[in-house]
Structure formats: structure tokens, C-alpha cells
Short mmCIF file of C-alpha atoms and ligand atoms in Angstrom, two decimals:
data_model
loop_
_atom_site.label_atom_id
_atom_site.label_comp_id
_atom_site.label_asym_id
_atom_site.label_seq_id
_atom_site.Cartn_x
_atom_site.Cartn_y
_atom_site.Cartn_z
CA MET M 49 7.76 23.32 29.40
CA ARG M 50 8.04 21.56 32.83
CA ILE M 51 7.20 17.87 33.18
CA ASP M 52 7.00 16.38 36.75
CA ILE M 53 6.81 12.52 36.75
CA VAL M 54 5.49 10.78 39.80
CA THR M 55 6.94 7.25 39.82
CA LEU M 56 7.75 4.43 42.11
CA PHE M 57 10.70 3.60 39.80
CA PRO M 58 12.68 6.84 38.98
CA GLU M 59 15.62 4.69 37.81
CA MET M 60 13.62 3.55 34.84
CA PHE M 61 14.02 6.95 33.24
CA ALA M 62 17.79 7.24 33.37
CA GLY M 63 18.66 5.87 29.90
CA PRO M 64 15.79 7.26 27.80
CA PHE M 65 15.94 10.90 29.24
CA ASP M 66 19.78 10.97 28.96
CA ALA M 67 20.15 10.34 25.19
CA SER M 68 19.14 11.78 21.88
CA ILE M 69 16.52 14.59 21.44
CA VAL M 70 15.16 14.43 24.95
CA ALA M 71 18.67 14.88 26.47
CA ARG M 72 19.37 17.81 24.08
CA ALA M 73 15.90 19.39 24.87
CA ARG M 74 16.71 19.21 28.60
CA ALA M 75 20.30 20.56 28.13
CA SER M 76 19.00 23.54 26.15
CA GLY M 77 16.23 24.26 28.65
CA ALA M 78 13.41 23.71 26.22
CA VAL M 79 12.03 21.17 28.70
CA GLU M 80 12.59 20.58 32.31
CA VAL M 81 11.92 17.06 33.55
CA ALA M 82 11.85 16.25 37.29
CA LEU M 83 11.23 12.82 38.95
CA HIS M 84 9.41 12.27 42.23
CA ASP M 85 8.94 9.04 44.22
CA PRO M 86 5.63 8.84 46.08
CA ARG M 87 7.22 6.47 48.54
CA ALA M 88 9.11 9.48 49.91
CA TYR M 89 5.62 10.89 50.78
CA THR M 90 4.61 7.83 53.06
CA THR M 91 4.44 8.35 56.72
CA ASP M 92 4.57 4.78 58.01
CA ARG M 93 7.72 2.97 59.03
CA HIS M 94 7.61 0.57 56.02
CA HIS M 95 6.89 3.24 53.41
CA VAL M 96 3.87 1.28 52.16
CA VAL M 97 2.41 2.50 48.79
CA ASP M 98 -0.02 -0.30 48.06
CA ASP M 99 -2.66 -2.32 49.81
CA TYR M 100 -5.20 -5.06 49.11
CA ALA M 101 -8.42 -4.21 47.20
CA TYR M 102 -11.60 -3.72 49.25
CA GLY M 103 -13.95 -6.48 48.18
CA GLY M 104 -11.16 -8.88 47.47
CA GLY M 105 -9.65 -9.88 44.15
CA PRO M 106 -6.11 -10.51 42.91
CA GLY M 107 -3.29 -7.92 43.05
CA MET M 108 -2.52 -4.77 45.03
CA VAL M 109 -3.91 -1.31 44.51
CA MET M 110 -1.88 1.91 44.87
CA LYS M 111 -2.91 3.82 48.04
CA PRO M 112 -4.31 7.28 47.55
CA GLU M 113 -2.38 9.13 50.41
CA PRO M 114 1.31 8.92 48.93
CA LEU M 115 0.00 9.96 45.57
CA PHE M 116 -2.10 12.92 46.71
CA ASP M 117 0.63 14.05 49.08
CA CYS M 118 3.32 13.72 46.36
CA VAL M 119 1.34 15.56 43.75
CA ASP M 120 0.39 18.40 46.25
CA ALA M 121 4.05 18.88 47.18
CA VAL M 122 5.15 18.79 43.46
CA GLN M 123 2.53 21.40 42.56
CA ALA M 124 3.74 23.59 45.27
CA MET M 125 7.34 23.57 43.91
CA ASP M 126 6.56 25.82 40.87
CA GLN M 127 4.06 27.94 39.13
CA PRO M 128 1.66 27.53 37.32
CA PRO M 129 0.23 24.29 38.71
CA GLY M 130 0.53 21.50 36.06
CA ARG M 131 -2.29 19.51 34.35
CA VAL M 132 -2.30 16.25 36.25
CA VAL M 133 -2.16 13.26 33.81
CA LEU M 134 -2.76 9.69 34.98
CA LEU M 135 -1.23 7.07 32.72
CA THR M 136 -3.65 4.10 32.57
CA PRO M 137 -4.76 1.64 29.91
CA GLN M 138 -8.24 3.09 30.54
CA GLY M 139 -7.36 6.59 29.40
CA ARG M 140 -8.01 8.31 26.03
CA MET M 141 -5.57 7.31 23.36
CA LEU M 142 -2.37 9.24 22.90
CA THR M 143 -2.72 10.33 19.35
CA HIS M 144 -0.93 13.15 17.36
CA ALA M 145 -3.68 15.54 18.29
CA VAL M 146 -3.48 14.63 22.09
CA VAL M 147 0.27 14.99 21.98
CA ARG M 148 0.00 18.54 20.55
CA GLU M 149 -2.63 19.44 23.14
CA LEU M 150 -0.45 18.14 26.04
CA ALA M 151 2.82 19.65 24.53
CA ALA M 152 1.09 23.10 24.48
CA GLU M 153 0.73 23.09 28.28
CA PRO M 154 3.33 24.93 30.34
CA ARG M 155 3.37 22.23 32.87
CA LEU M 156 2.34 18.64 33.28
CA VAL M 157 2.31 16.40 36.32
CA VAL M 158 2.38 12.78 35.13
CA ILE M 159 1.41 9.83 37.46
CA CYS M 160 2.66 6.43 36.60
CA GLY M 161 0.34 3.82 37.94
CA HIS M 162 1.41 0.44 39.20
CA TYR M 163 0.27 -2.87 40.60
CA GLU M 164 -3.26 -3.83 39.58
CA GLY M 165 -4.28 -0.18 39.45
CA VAL M 166 -4.71 3.03 41.52
CA ASP M 167 -7.32 3.80 44.07
CA GLU M 168 -10.26 5.25 42.23
CA ARG M 169 -10.10 8.58 44.15
CA VAL M 170 -6.73 9.28 42.42
CA ARG M 171 -8.72 9.03 39.14
CA SER M 172 -11.69 10.98 40.28
CA ALA M 173 -10.26 13.63 42.49
CA LEU M 174 -6.54 14.12 41.61
CA ALA M 175 -6.10 13.55 37.97
CA ASP M 176 -7.29 16.14 35.31
CA ASP M 177 -6.72 13.59 32.49
CA GLU M 178 -6.20 9.90 31.87
CA ILE M 179 -3.95 8.86 28.89
CA SER M 180 -3.29 5.37 27.42
CA ILE M 181 -0.51 4.71 24.94
CA GLY M 182 -2.28 1.72 23.38
CA ASP M 183 -4.74 -1.07 23.88
CA TYR M 184 -2.39 -3.35 25.84
CA VAL M 185 -1.44 -3.47 29.52
CA LEU M 186 2.09 -2.43 30.70
CA SER M 187 3.48 -3.41 34.07
CA GLY M 188 3.43 0.22 34.92
CA GLY M 189 2.93 3.76 33.61
CA GLU M 190 6.87 4.37 33.31
CA PRO M 191 7.20 3.26 29.54
CA ALA M 192 4.05 5.29 28.84
CA ALA M 193 5.60 8.38 30.47
CA ILE M 194 8.78 7.90 28.40
CA VAL M 195 6.69 7.78 25.22
CA LEU M 196 4.64 10.81 26.27
CA VAL M 197 7.69 12.92 27.15
CA ASP M 198 9.50 11.98 23.95
CA ALA M 199 6.52 12.96 21.74
CA ALA M 200 5.78 16.18 23.64
CA VAL M 201 9.41 17.36 23.58
CA ARG M 202 9.54 17.27 19.76
CA HIS M 203 6.76 19.98 19.75
CA GLN M 204 8.72 22.38 21.85
CA PRO M 205 10.04 25.44 19.90
CA GLY M 206 13.70 24.96 18.85
CA VAL M 207 13.99 21.27 19.68
CA LEU M 208 13.86 19.88 16.16
CA GLY M 209 16.24 21.27 13.60
CA SER M 210 13.47 22.69 11.51
CA GLN M 211 9.80 23.14 12.01
CA ALA M 212 9.43 21.54 8.52
CA SER M 213 10.45 18.14 9.86
CA LEU M 214 7.52 18.26 12.33
CA GLU M 215 5.09 19.21 9.64
CA GLU M 216 6.27 16.50 7.26
CA GLU M 217 6.18 13.52 9.82
CA SER M 218 3.74 10.80 9.74
CA HIS M 219 0.35 11.87 11.32
CA ALA M 220 1.16 15.65 11.04
CA GLN M 221 -1.20 16.07 7.99
CA GLY M 222 -3.44 13.20 9.06
CA LEU M 223 -1.48 10.96 6.68
CA LEU M 224 1.43 8.54 7.06
CA GLU M 225 4.85 9.81 5.84
CA TYR M 226 6.10 9.06 2.37
CA PRO M 227 9.10 6.66 1.86
CA GLN M 228 12.51 8.15 2.48
CA TYR M 229 15.84 7.28 0.80
CA THR M 230 19.40 8.37 1.11
CA ARG M 231 22.60 7.40 -0.82
CA PRO M 232 23.62 5.05 -2.34
CA ALA M 233 21.23 5.34 -5.35
CA GLU M 234 21.22 1.53 -5.73
CA TYR M 235 21.92 -0.88 -2.90
CA ARG M 236 21.74 -4.72 -3.31
CA GLY M 237 19.82 -4.24 -6.56
CA LEU M 238 17.26 -2.02 -4.92
CA ALA M 239 17.11 1.35 -6.73
CA VAL M 240 15.81 4.73 -5.39
CA PRO M 241 12.77 5.76 -7.31
CA GLU M 242 13.92 7.84 -10.43
CA VAL M 243 11.82 10.85 -9.51
CA LEU M 244 13.75 11.58 -6.38
CA LEU M 245 16.99 11.86 -8.44
CA SER M 246 15.38 14.09 -11.04
CA GLY M 247 15.93 17.47 -9.32
CA ASP M 248 12.30 18.34 -10.31
CA HIS M 249 10.90 19.63 -7.00
CA ALA M 250 7.36 19.81 -8.19
CA ALA M 251 7.39 16.11 -9.37
CA VAL M 252 9.10 15.01 -6.16
CA ALA M 253 6.34 16.74 -4.05
CA ARG M 254 3.61 15.08 -6.31
CA TRP M 255 5.30 11.69 -5.89
CA ARG M 256 5.59 12.06 -2.15
CA ARG M 257 1.95 13.24 -1.65
CA ARG M 258 0.75 10.32 -3.78
CA GLN M 259 2.91 7.81 -1.70
CA SER M 260 1.67 9.30 1.57
CA ILE M 261 -2.02 8.81 0.46
CA GLU M 262 -1.56 5.38 -1.03
CA ARG M 263 0.43 4.22 2.21
CA THR M 264 -2.22 5.58 4.46
CA ALA M 265 -4.94 3.90 2.46
CA ALA M 266 -3.12 0.48 2.53
CA ARG M 267 -2.01 0.63 6.21
CA ARG M 268 -4.27 2.92 8.12
CA PRO M 269 -7.48 3.56 6.18
CA ASP M 270 -9.04 4.65 9.34
CA LEU M 271 -6.95 7.93 9.18
CA LEU M 272 -8.28 8.89 5.68
CA ALA M 273 -11.70 9.96 6.70
CA ARG M 274 -10.18 12.90 8.51
CA ALA M 275 -7.22 13.64 6.22
CA ALA M 276 -7.30 16.85 4.21
CA LEU M 277 -7.51 15.49 0.66
CA THR M 278 -8.48 17.30 -2.51
CA ALA M 279 -11.30 16.22 -4.58
CA ALA M 280 -8.93 14.75 -7.19
CA GLU M 281 -7.11 12.81 -4.45
CA ARG M 282 -10.25 11.27 -3.16
CA TRP M 283 -11.18 10.36 -6.73
CA LEU M 284 -7.77 8.59 -7.08
CA LEU M 285 -8.26 6.72 -3.92
CA ALA M 286 -11.78 5.66 -4.95
CA ALA M 287 -10.38 4.30 -8.16
CA ALA M 288 -7.58 2.53 -6.45
CA ALA M 289 -9.89 0.94 -3.85
CA GLY M 290 -12.30 -0.34 -6.51
CA ALA M 291 -10.69 -3.74 -6.76
CA SER M 292 -10.80 -4.39 -3.05
CA ARG M 293 -14.10 -2.92 -2.14
CA GLU M 294 -16.74 -5.24 -0.60
CA VAL M 295 -19.25 -3.83 -3.02
CA SER M 296 -17.96 -2.56 -6.44
CA LEU M 297 -19.64 -1.76 -9.72
CA ALA M 298 -19.84 -5.08 -11.55
CA GLU M 299 -21.40 -4.24 -14.95
CA VAL M 300 -22.00 -1.31 -17.18
CA THR M 301 -24.50 -1.84 -19.89
CA VAL M 302 -24.60 -0.02 -23.29
CA THR M 303 -27.83 -0.46 -25.31
CA THR M 304 -27.70 -0.14 -29.07
CA PRO M 305 -30.02 -0.84 -32.09
CA ASP M 306 -26.84 -1.64 -34.04
CA LEU M 307 -24.96 -4.26 -32.03
CA GLU M 308 -22.16 -4.86 -34.62
CA ARG M 309 -21.34 -1.27 -34.99
CA SER M 310 -21.26 -0.74 -31.26
CA VAL M 311 -19.06 -3.77 -30.72
CA MET M 312 -16.63 -2.67 -33.34
CA PHE M 313 -16.38 0.77 -31.69
CA TYR M 314 -15.71 -0.54 -28.25
CA ALA M 315 -13.40 -3.30 -29.51
CA ALA M 316 -11.37 -0.64 -31.24
CA ILE M 317 -11.07 1.68 -28.11
CA LEU M 318 -10.45 -1.16 -25.76
CA GLY M 319 -8.06 -3.18 -27.97
CA ASP M 320 -9.97 -6.24 -27.03
CA ALA M 321 -12.38 -8.45 -29.20
CA GLY M 322 -14.64 -9.33 -26.32
CA ASP M 323 -17.03 -12.28 -26.35
CA ARG M 324 -20.44 -12.86 -27.99
CA LEU M 325 -22.60 -14.52 -25.41
CA SER M 326 -25.88 -14.47 -27.39
CA ALA M 327 -27.38 -12.91 -30.42
CA ASP M 328 -28.15 -9.90 -28.42
CA ARG M 329 -25.41 -9.63 -25.94
CA HIS M 330 -21.66 -8.98 -26.35
CA GLU M 331 -19.28 -8.63 -23.24
CA PHE M 332 -15.98 -7.05 -22.71
CA ARG M 333 -14.34 -8.29 -19.41
CA LEU M 334 -12.50 -5.22 -17.95
CA GLN M 335 -11.51 -6.71 -14.56
CA PRO M 336 -13.31 -6.19 -12.18
CA LEU M 337 -15.97 -4.86 -14.47
CA VAL M 338 -18.00 -6.22 -17.40
CA LEU M 339 -19.01 -3.95 -20.23
CA ALA M 340 -22.07 -5.46 -21.80
CA ILE M 341 -23.32 -4.30 -25.23
CA ILE M 342 -27.03 -5.13 -25.62
CA ARG M 343 -29.27 -4.85 -28.61
CA SER M 344 -32.25 -2.47 -28.26
CA LYS M 345 -35.05 -1.03 -30.26
CA PRO M 346 -33.89 1.85 -32.38
CA GLU M 347 -34.53 5.17 -30.50
CA ARG M 348 -31.68 7.46 -29.78
CA PRO M 349 -30.98 11.03 -28.79
CA PRO M 350 -29.56 13.51 -31.37
CA ALA M 351 -25.84 13.83 -31.38
CA VAL M 352 -24.95 16.90 -29.55
CA GLU M 353 -22.02 18.04 -27.39
CA ALA M 354 -21.81 16.25 -24.00
CA ASP M 355 -21.04 17.95 -20.72
CA ALA M 356 -20.35 17.15 -17.05
CA ASP M 357 -24.01 16.91 -16.22
CA ASP M 358 -24.73 14.00 -18.49
CA GLU M 359 -25.07 10.49 -17.31
CA ARG M 360 -21.84 8.84 -18.52
CA MET M 361 -19.35 6.03 -18.39
CA THR M 362 -15.91 7.07 -17.42
CA PHE M 363 -12.79 5.27 -18.63
CA ALA M 364 -9.47 5.70 -16.87
CA VAL M 365 -6.59 6.20 -19.40
CA ASP M 366 -2.90 6.91 -19.15
CA ASP M 367 -2.84 9.60 -21.78
CA ALA M 368 -6.02 11.51 -22.57
CA ARG M 369 -4.61 12.99 -25.86
CA ALA M 370 -3.65 9.62 -27.22
CA ALA M 371 -7.13 8.30 -26.11
CA GLN M 372 -8.83 11.02 -28.02
CA VAL M 373 -7.09 10.07 -31.26
CA ARG M 374 -8.17 6.49 -30.74
CA VAL M 375 -11.70 7.29 -29.72
CA ARG M 376 -12.08 9.44 -32.94
CA ALA M 377 -10.53 6.86 -35.12
CA ALA M 378 -12.99 4.16 -33.62
CA GLY M 379 -15.99 6.06 -35.09
CA ALA M 380 -17.33 8.12 -32.25
CA LEU M 381 -20.34 10.13 -33.06
CA TRP M 382 -18.69 13.26 -31.40
CA VAL M 383 -15.38 13.86 -29.64
CA GLU M 384 -14.69 16.94 -27.59
CA ARG M 385 -12.06 18.98 -29.31
CA ARG M 386 -9.84 19.77 -26.38
CA VAL M 387 -8.72 17.92 -23.35
CA HIS M 388 -9.80 19.76 -20.14
CA ARG M 389 -8.87 19.53 -16.51
CA ARG M 390 -11.93 18.56 -14.48
CA ALA M 391 -11.91 17.83 -10.65
CA GLY M 392 -8.03 17.90 -11.08
CA ALA M 393 -7.89 15.17 -13.80
CA ARG M 394 -7.23 15.70 -17.48
CA SER M 395 -10.31 14.42 -19.33
CA PHE M 396 -12.49 14.64 -22.40
CA PHE M 397 -16.08 13.77 -23.33
CA ALA M 398 -17.21 11.81 -26.36
CA ARG M 399 -20.35 10.04 -27.67
CA ASP M 400 -20.30 6.52 -28.84
CA PRO M 401 -22.01 5.68 -32.21
CA ASP M 402 -25.31 5.47 -30.42
CA GLY M 403 -25.04 8.81 -28.63
CA ASN M 404 -24.04 7.40 -25.16
CA VAL M 405 -21.87 9.86 -23.30
CA LEU M 406 -18.37 8.68 -22.48
CA CYS M 407 -15.71 10.39 -20.42
CA PHE M 408 -11.98 9.46 -20.59
CA ALA M 409 -9.95 10.72 -17.71
CA GLU M 410 -6.24 10.40 -16.87
CA GLU M 411 -5.48 8.62 -13.59
CA GLU M 412 -2.63 11.06 -12.57
CA PRO M 413 -3.55 13.63 -9.80
CA PRO M 414 -2.77 17.24 -10.57
N1 LIG Y 662 -0.18 1.61 32.19
C1 LIG Y 662 -0.41 0.22 32.00
N2 LIG Y 662 -0.73 0.10 30.71
C2 LIG Y 662 -0.76 1.34 30.09
C3 LIG Y 662 -1.13 1.91 28.83
N3 LIG Y 662 -1.34 0.99 27.83
N4 LIG Y 662 -0.93 3.16 28.67
C4 LIG Y 662 -0.64 3.93 29.58
N5 LIG Y 662 -0.40 3.56 30.91
C5 LIG Y 662 -0.45 2.34 31.17
#
């Protein structure tokens, strides 16, 4: 890939392009970077590159002629002509997807704006694309050009040690990267998570995936909508987000003709006595939810097997098998014989003593 940078300050690129991965990529020929000063394309005695704005106003505007002449000369230096990118806070945001798109070009001509802006004709008739690196104003496009080159160089074949590093990075999968650790296993009392020392590759992969998702949810929830998540992962996120949602389920109601029997059943499976609020209402406060047991007239469906189509209450449990034993012992009307994997979560169905359908599901993703 060839990148031509049009800049009034070529000296700003000396440090960043002469170190680390960009320097290696240039040395290996994976990327060729050339700097061009539009001042060299001025024809007046004072090499003027800026002028006052028509209509008045503060600050100077970059003149069109040096930029058009410089870009024309640069395009003529090599084939094919490059895509002309103007760096400006008004451009489209440089995201992972945009970096990939630009990095796939055989050639880019990058214009660094300066002063209060560039003549609008540069935007409309010279640039093919306008890029911003963030919603803030830099003194010039040079730091943005350094960012763009660094990000694009990483995508050139052979530049990174392994293609896997590129695929595992933050944003590559639409998610932030998982936490990384190296030796020592404990430092200043801070231990590396056990699972990373276990040698269990599948467990490590599961842990990393979960960390990536939880991190993205906490720091960049805007990214999640487009991330490729499984149904089970979305379920996990919804469960985790429950406590911080603006609107969350506040109460689940169970009606029963036999309040005492029902309260005993739920007290046994929840390990909590709950509170009697009135003769006909008993509550279990399961933050952030209240489970209310309310006395009703006696009329109930027959006890038959329950399935995934039934309206039901789902309880999150750590261990589905242990929960199954407990639910049976509590006096459930019916308990599914086996624990099944449904939507990626191990779960089983049961009916409470009144025939209401319950589902108990493990919170762990597959
Ligand atoms: N020039 C000035 N501010 C900029 C920004 N945020 N991105 C790209 N170029 C710029």
C-alpha cells in the first residue's frame, strides 16, 4: 500500500513513522509513506498557503491552488491514482470498519487541513472522502494522519506477527477485547484469574468471550447492537442488565386457592420466609423483583407436563441439578425428569403446587 500525506508540517511525522510497527512495515515494504508540502507548490514569492475568509470572520483559510496543484503532482507520481482523503472534524468517523475499508485501498492521498479550515472547493472537488478521528478539534490534520496510517498499516498482510492478533483485538468482532495478563501470577496481592492458569483451553475461551461481552456492555453498550452474539449470550446480557434498566420487571404474581401451601413451597425453594402483608397476600423480596403470592378462588388446570410454549416464571440458578432436587423436595406438583439445554442454558421445567409453570435455568453461557 502507498500513502501520500499532504502536509504543511512534514517534520511532525518524523518520530511516529520511525518507530515500532509503522517503521517495520515501511522497512519491509508492506507500506510506502511519502510526505509532500503544499507550500512547495505555491507560485508567489512568499509561498502563501492561506488567506482571509470571504465574508469575514476569525482565522485563516487554506487556499485551494497549492492543495490542488500538490495533489495533482502527487497523483502523477505513481499508479494507480489514490483515493483522496481530507482529514477534518466534519468527516465520517474513523471506526474499525472505516479503517478496514481504507486499508484495502492500494493507495491513499491524505490531506491534512490547517488554520480555521480549507477552502470548500478542496472538499467538494478534490477530496473523495472526509475523515474525522473524533468529536474534538485538533490544531491540524497531522495527528489524525498519524492515527490513520498506524491503524491502516496493521491491516497490511505480514505486518502483525499473526493474523490472529488482528482478529482478537478490540473492535475486530464488534466487541472490546478481554483482559490480558502475563507473569507473575500474583503481583501486589492482585492474582491472575484462576481459569487462565488452568490449561483448559475451552474454559479460557469461554471466560474470554464472557469478559469481552461484559466489558462491552459496561463500557460501550452502543457497540452491542451490531455485535455477533448468540441467543444465549443475549439472554445473559439481558439478565445482567436487569438491575440497571430504566424499566425492569417489578413484580411477578402467583395466584393460589391455598395460600399457606404455596407460601411453604416458595419459601422452601427460595430459602427465605418472606413477609405476610395481608390475609391474602404474601411477598418474597427478590431484589429487584417482588414475588407476590395472592389468594384466589379454587380453579386450576390439571397437572400435566410443562413445555417451552407455556407461560412461565423463570428462576436463575447456579446449578440446575441441585435446584431440581430442591424443587422436588419442596412439594412441586410435577418436575421434569432431566435437565435440558435450551437456548444455550441448562434448564428444567416444573409446576408449583397450583400447577403454575416454572423454569429453572443456569446463568452460565454454553
Ligand atoms: N483536523 C482537526 N480536527 C480533526 C479531527 N478531529 N479529525 C480529523 N482531522 C482533524
